[in-house]
Tab-separated table of C-alpha atoms in Angstrom:
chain	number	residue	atom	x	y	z
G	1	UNK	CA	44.165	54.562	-22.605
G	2	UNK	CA	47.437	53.790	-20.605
G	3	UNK	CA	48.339	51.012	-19.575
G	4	UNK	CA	49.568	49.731	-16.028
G	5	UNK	CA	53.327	49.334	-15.367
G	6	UNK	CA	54.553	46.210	-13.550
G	7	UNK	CA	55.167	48.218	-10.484
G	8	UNK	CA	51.855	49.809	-10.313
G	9	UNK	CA	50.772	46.111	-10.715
G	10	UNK	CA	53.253	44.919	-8.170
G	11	UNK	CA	52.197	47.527	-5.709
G	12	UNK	CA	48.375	46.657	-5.774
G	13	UNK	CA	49.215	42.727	-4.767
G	14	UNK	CA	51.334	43.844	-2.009
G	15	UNK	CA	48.152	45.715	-0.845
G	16	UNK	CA	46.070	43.166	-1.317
G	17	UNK	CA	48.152	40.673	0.278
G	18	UNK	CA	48.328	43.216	3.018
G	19	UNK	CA	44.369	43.625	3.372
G	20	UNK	CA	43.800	39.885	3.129
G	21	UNK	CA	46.785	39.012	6.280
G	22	UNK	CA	45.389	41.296	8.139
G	23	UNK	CA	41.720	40.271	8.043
G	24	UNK	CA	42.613	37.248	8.595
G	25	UNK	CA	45.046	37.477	11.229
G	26	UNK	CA	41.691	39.850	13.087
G	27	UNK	CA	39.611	37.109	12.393
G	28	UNK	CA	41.391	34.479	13.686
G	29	UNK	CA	41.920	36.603	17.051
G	30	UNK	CA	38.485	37.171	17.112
G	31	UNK	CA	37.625	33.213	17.721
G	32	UNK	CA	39.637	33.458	20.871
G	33	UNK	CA	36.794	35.928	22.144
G	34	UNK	CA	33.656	34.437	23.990
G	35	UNK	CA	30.158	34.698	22.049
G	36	UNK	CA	26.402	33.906	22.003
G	37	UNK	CA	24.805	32.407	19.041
G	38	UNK	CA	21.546	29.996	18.676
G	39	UNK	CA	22.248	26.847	17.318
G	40	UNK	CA	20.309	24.114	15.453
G	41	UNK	CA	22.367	20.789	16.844
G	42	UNK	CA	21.769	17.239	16.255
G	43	UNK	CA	19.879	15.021	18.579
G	44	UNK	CA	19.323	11.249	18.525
G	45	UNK	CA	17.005	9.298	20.718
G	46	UNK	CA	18.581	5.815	22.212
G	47	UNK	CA	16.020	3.308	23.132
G	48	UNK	CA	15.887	-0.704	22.931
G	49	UNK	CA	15.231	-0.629	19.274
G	50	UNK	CA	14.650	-4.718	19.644
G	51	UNK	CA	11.544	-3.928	21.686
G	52	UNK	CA	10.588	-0.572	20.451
G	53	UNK	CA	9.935	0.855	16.970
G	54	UNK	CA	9.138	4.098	15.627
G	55	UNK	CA	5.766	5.201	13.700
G	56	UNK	CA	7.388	8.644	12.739
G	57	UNK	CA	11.279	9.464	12.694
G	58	UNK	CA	11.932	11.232	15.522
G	59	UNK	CA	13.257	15.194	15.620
G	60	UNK	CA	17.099	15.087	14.743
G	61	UNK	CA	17.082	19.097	15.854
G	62	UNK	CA	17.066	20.976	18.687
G	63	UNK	CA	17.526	24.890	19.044
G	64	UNK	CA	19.440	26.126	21.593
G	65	UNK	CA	21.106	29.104	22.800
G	66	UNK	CA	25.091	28.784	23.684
G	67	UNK	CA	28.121	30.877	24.865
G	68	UNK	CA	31.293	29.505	23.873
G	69	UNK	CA	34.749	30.629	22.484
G	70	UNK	CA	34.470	31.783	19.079
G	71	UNK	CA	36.718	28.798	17.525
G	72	UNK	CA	34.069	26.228	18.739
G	73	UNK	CA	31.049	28.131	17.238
G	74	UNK	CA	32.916	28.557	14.110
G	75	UNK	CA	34.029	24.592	13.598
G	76	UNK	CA	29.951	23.657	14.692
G	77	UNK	CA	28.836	26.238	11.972
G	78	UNK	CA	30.857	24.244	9.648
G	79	UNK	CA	29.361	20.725	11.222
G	80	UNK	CA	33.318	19.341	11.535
G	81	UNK	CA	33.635	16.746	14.591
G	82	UNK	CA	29.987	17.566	15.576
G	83	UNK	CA	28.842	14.703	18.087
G	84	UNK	CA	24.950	14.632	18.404
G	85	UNK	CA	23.242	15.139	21.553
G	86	UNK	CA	21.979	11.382	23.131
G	87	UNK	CA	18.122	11.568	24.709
G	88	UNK	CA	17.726	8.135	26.265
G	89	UNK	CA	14.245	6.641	26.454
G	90	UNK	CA	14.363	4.015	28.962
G	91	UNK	CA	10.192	3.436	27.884
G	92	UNK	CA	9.530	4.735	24.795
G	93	UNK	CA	6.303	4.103	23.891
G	94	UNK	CA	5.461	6.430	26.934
G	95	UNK	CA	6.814	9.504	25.602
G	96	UNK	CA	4.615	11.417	23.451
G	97	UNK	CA	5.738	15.245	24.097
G	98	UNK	CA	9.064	15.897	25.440
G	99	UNK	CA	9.461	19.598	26.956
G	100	UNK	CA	12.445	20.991	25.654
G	101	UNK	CA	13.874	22.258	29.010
G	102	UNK	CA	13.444	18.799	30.746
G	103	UNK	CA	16.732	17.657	28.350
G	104	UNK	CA	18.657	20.944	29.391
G	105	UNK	CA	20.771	18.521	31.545
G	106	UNK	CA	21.197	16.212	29.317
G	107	UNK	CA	22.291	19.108	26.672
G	108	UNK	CA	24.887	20.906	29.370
G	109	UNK	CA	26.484	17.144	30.405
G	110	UNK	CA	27.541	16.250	26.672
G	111	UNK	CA	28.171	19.857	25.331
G	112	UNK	CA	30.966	20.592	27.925
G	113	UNK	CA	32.293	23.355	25.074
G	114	UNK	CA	29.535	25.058	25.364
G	115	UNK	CA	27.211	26.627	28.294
G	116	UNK	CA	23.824	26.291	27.298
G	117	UNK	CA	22.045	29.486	27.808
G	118	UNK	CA	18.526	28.284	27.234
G	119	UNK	CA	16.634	25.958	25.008
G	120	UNK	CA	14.556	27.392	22.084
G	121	UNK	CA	12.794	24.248	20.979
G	122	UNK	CA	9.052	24.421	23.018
G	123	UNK	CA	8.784	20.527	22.669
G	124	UNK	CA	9.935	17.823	20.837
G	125	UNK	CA	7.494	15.286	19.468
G	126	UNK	CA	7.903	11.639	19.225
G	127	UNK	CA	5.664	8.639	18.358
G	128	UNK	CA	7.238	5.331	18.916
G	129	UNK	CA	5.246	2.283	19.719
G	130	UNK	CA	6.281	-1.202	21.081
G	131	UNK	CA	7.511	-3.979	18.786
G	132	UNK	CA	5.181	-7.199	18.797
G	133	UNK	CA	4.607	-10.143	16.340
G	134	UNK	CA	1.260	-11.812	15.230
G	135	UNK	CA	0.526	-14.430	12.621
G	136	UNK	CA	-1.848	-13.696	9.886
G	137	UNK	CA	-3.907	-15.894	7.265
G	138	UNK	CA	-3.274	-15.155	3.874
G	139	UNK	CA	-6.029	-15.123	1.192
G	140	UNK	CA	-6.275	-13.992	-2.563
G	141	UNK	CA	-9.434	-12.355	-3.959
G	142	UNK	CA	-10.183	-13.906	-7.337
G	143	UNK	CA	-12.670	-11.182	-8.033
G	144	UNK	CA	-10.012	-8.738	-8.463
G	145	UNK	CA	-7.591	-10.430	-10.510
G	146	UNK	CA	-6.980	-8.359	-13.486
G	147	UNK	CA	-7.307	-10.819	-16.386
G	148	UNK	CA	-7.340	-9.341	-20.372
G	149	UNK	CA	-10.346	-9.411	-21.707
G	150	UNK	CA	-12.257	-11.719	-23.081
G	151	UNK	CA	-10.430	-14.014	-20.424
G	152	UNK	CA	-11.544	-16.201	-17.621
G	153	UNK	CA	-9.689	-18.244	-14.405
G	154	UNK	CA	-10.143	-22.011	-15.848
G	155	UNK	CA	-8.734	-23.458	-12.591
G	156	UNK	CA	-8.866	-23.201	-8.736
G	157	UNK	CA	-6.697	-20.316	-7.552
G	158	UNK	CA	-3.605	-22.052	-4.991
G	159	UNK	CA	-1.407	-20.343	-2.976
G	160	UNK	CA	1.228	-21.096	-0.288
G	161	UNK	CA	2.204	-20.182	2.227
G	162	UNK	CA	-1.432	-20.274	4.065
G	163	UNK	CA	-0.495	-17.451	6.827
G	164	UNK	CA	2.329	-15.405	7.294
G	165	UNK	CA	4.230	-13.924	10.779
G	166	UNK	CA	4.388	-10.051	10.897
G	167	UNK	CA	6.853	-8.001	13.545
G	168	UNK	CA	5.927	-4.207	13.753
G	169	UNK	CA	4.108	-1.563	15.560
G	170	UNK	CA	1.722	-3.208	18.218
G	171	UNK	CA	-0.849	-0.706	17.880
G	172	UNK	CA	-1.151	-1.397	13.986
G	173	UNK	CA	-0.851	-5.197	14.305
G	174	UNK	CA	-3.496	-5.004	16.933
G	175	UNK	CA	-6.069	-3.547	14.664
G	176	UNK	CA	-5.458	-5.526	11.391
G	177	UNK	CA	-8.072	-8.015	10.503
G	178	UNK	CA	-7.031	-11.757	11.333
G	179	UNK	CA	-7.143	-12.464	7.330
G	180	UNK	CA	-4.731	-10.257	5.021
G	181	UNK	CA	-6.152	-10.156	1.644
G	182	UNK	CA	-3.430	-9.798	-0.978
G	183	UNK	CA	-3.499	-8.216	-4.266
G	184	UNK	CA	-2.091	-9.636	-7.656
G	185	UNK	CA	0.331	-6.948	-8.963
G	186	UNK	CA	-0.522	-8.039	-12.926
G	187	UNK	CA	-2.639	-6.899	-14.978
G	188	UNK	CA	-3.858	-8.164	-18.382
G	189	UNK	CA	-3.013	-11.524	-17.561
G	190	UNK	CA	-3.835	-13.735	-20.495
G	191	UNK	CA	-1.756	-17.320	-19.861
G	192	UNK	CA	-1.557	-19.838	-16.892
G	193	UNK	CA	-0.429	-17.783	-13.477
G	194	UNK	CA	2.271	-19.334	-11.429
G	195	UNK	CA	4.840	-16.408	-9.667
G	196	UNK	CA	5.393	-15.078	-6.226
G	197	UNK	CA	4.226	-11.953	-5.444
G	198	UNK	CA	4.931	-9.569	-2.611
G	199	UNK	CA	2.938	-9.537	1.046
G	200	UNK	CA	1.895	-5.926	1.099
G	201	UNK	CA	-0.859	-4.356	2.479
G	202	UNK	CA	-1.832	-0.797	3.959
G	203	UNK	CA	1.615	-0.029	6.667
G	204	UNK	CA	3.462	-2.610	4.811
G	205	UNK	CA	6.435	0.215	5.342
G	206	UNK	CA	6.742	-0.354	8.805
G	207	UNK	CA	6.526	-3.821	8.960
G	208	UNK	CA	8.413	-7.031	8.383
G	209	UNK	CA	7.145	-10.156	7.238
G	210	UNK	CA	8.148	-13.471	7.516
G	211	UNK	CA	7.748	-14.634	4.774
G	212	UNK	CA	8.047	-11.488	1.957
G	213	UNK	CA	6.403	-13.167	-0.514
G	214	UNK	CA	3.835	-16.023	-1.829
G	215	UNK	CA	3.021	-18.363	-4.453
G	216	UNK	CA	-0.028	-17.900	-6.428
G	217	UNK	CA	-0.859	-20.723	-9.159
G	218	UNK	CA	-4.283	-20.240	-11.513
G	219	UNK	CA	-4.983	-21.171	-14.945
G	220	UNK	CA	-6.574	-19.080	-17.571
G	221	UNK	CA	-8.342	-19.045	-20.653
G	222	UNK	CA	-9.918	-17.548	-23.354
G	223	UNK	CA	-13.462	-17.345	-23.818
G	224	UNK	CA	-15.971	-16.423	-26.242
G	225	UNK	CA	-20.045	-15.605	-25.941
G	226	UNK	CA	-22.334	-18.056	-28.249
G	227	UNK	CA	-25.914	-19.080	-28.184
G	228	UNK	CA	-27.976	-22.106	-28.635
G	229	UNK	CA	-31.851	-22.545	-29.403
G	230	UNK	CA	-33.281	-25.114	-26.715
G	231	UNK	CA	-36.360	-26.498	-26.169
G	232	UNK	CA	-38.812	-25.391	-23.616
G	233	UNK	CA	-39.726	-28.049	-20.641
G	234	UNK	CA	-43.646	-27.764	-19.585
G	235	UNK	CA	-44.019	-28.617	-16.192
G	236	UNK	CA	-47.606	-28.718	-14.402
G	237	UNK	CA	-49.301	-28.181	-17.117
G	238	UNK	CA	-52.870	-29.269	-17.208
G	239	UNK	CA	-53.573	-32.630	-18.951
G	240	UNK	CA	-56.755	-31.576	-20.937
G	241	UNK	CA	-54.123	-29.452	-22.879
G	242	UNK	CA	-56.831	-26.298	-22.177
G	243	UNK	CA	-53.446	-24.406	-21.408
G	244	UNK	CA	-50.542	-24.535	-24.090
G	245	UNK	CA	-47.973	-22.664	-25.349
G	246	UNK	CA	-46.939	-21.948	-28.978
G	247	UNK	CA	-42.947	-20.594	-28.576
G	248	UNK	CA	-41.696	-23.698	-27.347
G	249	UNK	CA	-38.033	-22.852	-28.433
G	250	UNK	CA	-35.937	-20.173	-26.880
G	251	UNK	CA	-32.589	-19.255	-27.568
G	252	UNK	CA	-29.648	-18.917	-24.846
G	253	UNK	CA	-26.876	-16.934	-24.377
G	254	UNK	CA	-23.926	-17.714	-22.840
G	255	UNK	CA	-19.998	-17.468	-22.266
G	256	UNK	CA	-17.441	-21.044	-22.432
G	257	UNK	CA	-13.851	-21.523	-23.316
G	258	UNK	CA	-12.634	-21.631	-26.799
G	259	UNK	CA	-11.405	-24.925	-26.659
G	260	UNK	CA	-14.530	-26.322	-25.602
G	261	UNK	CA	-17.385	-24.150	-27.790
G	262	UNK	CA	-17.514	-27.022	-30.418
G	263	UNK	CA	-18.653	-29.522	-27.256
G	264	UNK	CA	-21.974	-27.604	-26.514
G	265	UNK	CA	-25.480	-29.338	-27.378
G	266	UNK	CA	-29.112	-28.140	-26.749
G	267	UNK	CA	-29.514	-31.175	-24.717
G	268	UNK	CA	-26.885	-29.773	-21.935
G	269	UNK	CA	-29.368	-27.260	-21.180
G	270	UNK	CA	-32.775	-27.023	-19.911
G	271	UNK	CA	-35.408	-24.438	-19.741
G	272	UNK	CA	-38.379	-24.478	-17.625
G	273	UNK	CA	-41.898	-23.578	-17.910
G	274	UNK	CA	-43.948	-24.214	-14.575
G	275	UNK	CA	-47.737	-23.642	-15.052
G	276	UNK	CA	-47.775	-23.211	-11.256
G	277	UNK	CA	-46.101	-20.432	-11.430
G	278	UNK	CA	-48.282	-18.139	-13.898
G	279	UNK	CA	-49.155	-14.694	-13.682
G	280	UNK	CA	-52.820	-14.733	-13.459
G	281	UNK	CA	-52.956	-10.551	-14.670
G	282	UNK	CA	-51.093	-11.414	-18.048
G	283	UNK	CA	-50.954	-15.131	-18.675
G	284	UNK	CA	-47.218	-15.399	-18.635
G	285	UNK	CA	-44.401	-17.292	-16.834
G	286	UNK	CA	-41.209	-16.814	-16.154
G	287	UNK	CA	-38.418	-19.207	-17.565
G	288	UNK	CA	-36.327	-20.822	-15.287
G	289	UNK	CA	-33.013	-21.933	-16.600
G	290	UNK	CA	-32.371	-25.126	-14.513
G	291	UNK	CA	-29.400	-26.621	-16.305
G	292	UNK	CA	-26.583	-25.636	-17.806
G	293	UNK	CA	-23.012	-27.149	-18.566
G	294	UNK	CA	-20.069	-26.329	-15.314
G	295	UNK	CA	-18.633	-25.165	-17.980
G	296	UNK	CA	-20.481	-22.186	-19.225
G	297	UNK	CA	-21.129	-18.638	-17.291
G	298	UNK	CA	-23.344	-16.030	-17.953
G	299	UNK	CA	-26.121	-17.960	-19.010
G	300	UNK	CA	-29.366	-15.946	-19.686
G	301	UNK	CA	-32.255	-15.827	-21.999
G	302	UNK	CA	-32.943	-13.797	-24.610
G	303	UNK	CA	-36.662	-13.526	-23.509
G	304	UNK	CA	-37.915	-14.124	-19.856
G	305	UNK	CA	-40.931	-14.922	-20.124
G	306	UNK	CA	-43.449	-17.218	-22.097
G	307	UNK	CA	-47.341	-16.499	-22.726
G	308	UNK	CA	-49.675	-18.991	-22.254
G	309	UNK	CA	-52.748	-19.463	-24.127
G	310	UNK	CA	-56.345	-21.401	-24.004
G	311	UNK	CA	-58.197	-23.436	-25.656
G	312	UNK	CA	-61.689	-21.980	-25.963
């Protein structure tokens, strides 16, 4: 295979060079020429933004149909020294739909390098709702703390501040509850609680708060599930002793701290029996635990009920 002498070589750039001037030079002639294209141009809306606020961002595009010299449609194609078109909203919350053609003078005042032919955009769709402020009560649900398990709150839950001021979207603010129930973020907690956590709720996005965030305080602590045999207290019985009972012990179950499961005696608790009470079809009564130590939770019974007997 031969190769290519230098002037072959030399003679194919000087084409080349040829080709690519003169496209060029055509092209750049061409932009003098007048054309029609469609164009997607940037809009922004301009309202009082300290009385207004939006629930949805608003369209940032319009489509349009232009004439305009060619050098002008090329440099917007390109997005260089591209001013957006400004739709004022003197009251925003009012506008819902805008038609597209009702901004076609507003479109041919700022685009003086182009005439605008027609607008393609059917109507532009905005949602923006006046700004108000409310204060709220705060509160904390203890139920759905997330503690470890085999863990309890040992203390009162605090929390400061008591209420909190909120500036958004009237028509959300209008239908929040008075009281904002906050979440803790932690789970698994296993040791005393004191951090501040975030004021968020459902729309949070949208809205600012004053202040962000709150104290919580609440002590935890472990606990463990134990039981204790405890005598059974006859109430009402009758005095003849024609009624009696023979189980006169029954065990209970129940949940207390660690630190204080050594400090539990069957004389804490009480059981009762009440003769008044008696089913009459099986000759049993229901136990009635009637006291129990602050201390413990969960207290139950192993057995219910008692069955009463009689002397013949």
């Amino acid at each position: 295979m031969k190769s290519i002498s230098p002037e072959r070589i030399r003679s194919i750039r000087v084409i080349t060079l040829c080709v690519v001037a003169a496209a060029t030079f055509w092209f750049l002639n061409a932009l003098n020429d007048t054309y029609s294209t469609t164009l997607k141009y940037p809009l922004v809306f301009s309202y009082d933004t300290e009385k207004y606020i939006p629930l949805e961002q608003p369209p940032e595009y319009i489509q349009i149909n232009v004439s305009g010299i060619g050098w002008n449609l090329f440099r917007n194609s390109l997005g260089i020294k591209v001013t957006p078109v400004n739709f004022k909203l003197q009251n925003a919350s009012e506008f819902k739909k805008i038609p597209g053609n009702s901004i076609l003078g507003t479109l041919s005042d700022q685009l003086d390098e182009f005439n605008v032919n027609f607008i393609l955009t059917d109507t532009l769709y905005v949602n923006i709702d006046t700004r108000a402020s409310r204060r709220f009560k705060l509160a904390i649900d203890s139920s759905a703390i997330k503690l470890n398990e085999q863990y309890w709150l040992s203390s009162s839950l605090r929390y400061s501040p008591d209420s909190v001021t909120l500036q958004g979207p009237e028509s959300i603010l209008s239908q929040m509850d008075e009281v904002l129930t906050i979440s803790i973020p932690q789970s698994d907690i296993d040791e005393n609680y004191n951090e501040d956590i975030p004021i968020e709720f459902e729309n949070s996005r949208l809205i600012s708060r004053d202040p962000p965030t709150m104290n919580v305080v609440f002590g935890v602590e472990e606990y463990t599930s134990s039981e204790i045999d405890v005598p059974l207290t006859l109430e009402n019985f009758p005095e003849n002793k024609i009624a009696f009972v023979t189980d006169t012990i029954r065990t209970l179950i129940y949940n207390v701290g660690i630190n204080r499961a050594d400090n539990i005696a069957p004389d804490q608790f009480s059981i009762v029996a009440n003769y008044n009470k008696i089913n009459p079809e099986d000759s049993t009564i229901t136990l009635e635990v009637t006291k129990h130590p602050e201390f413990t939770k969960d207290v139950h019974l192993d057995s219910a009920k008692v069955k009463v007997k009689f002397n013949e």
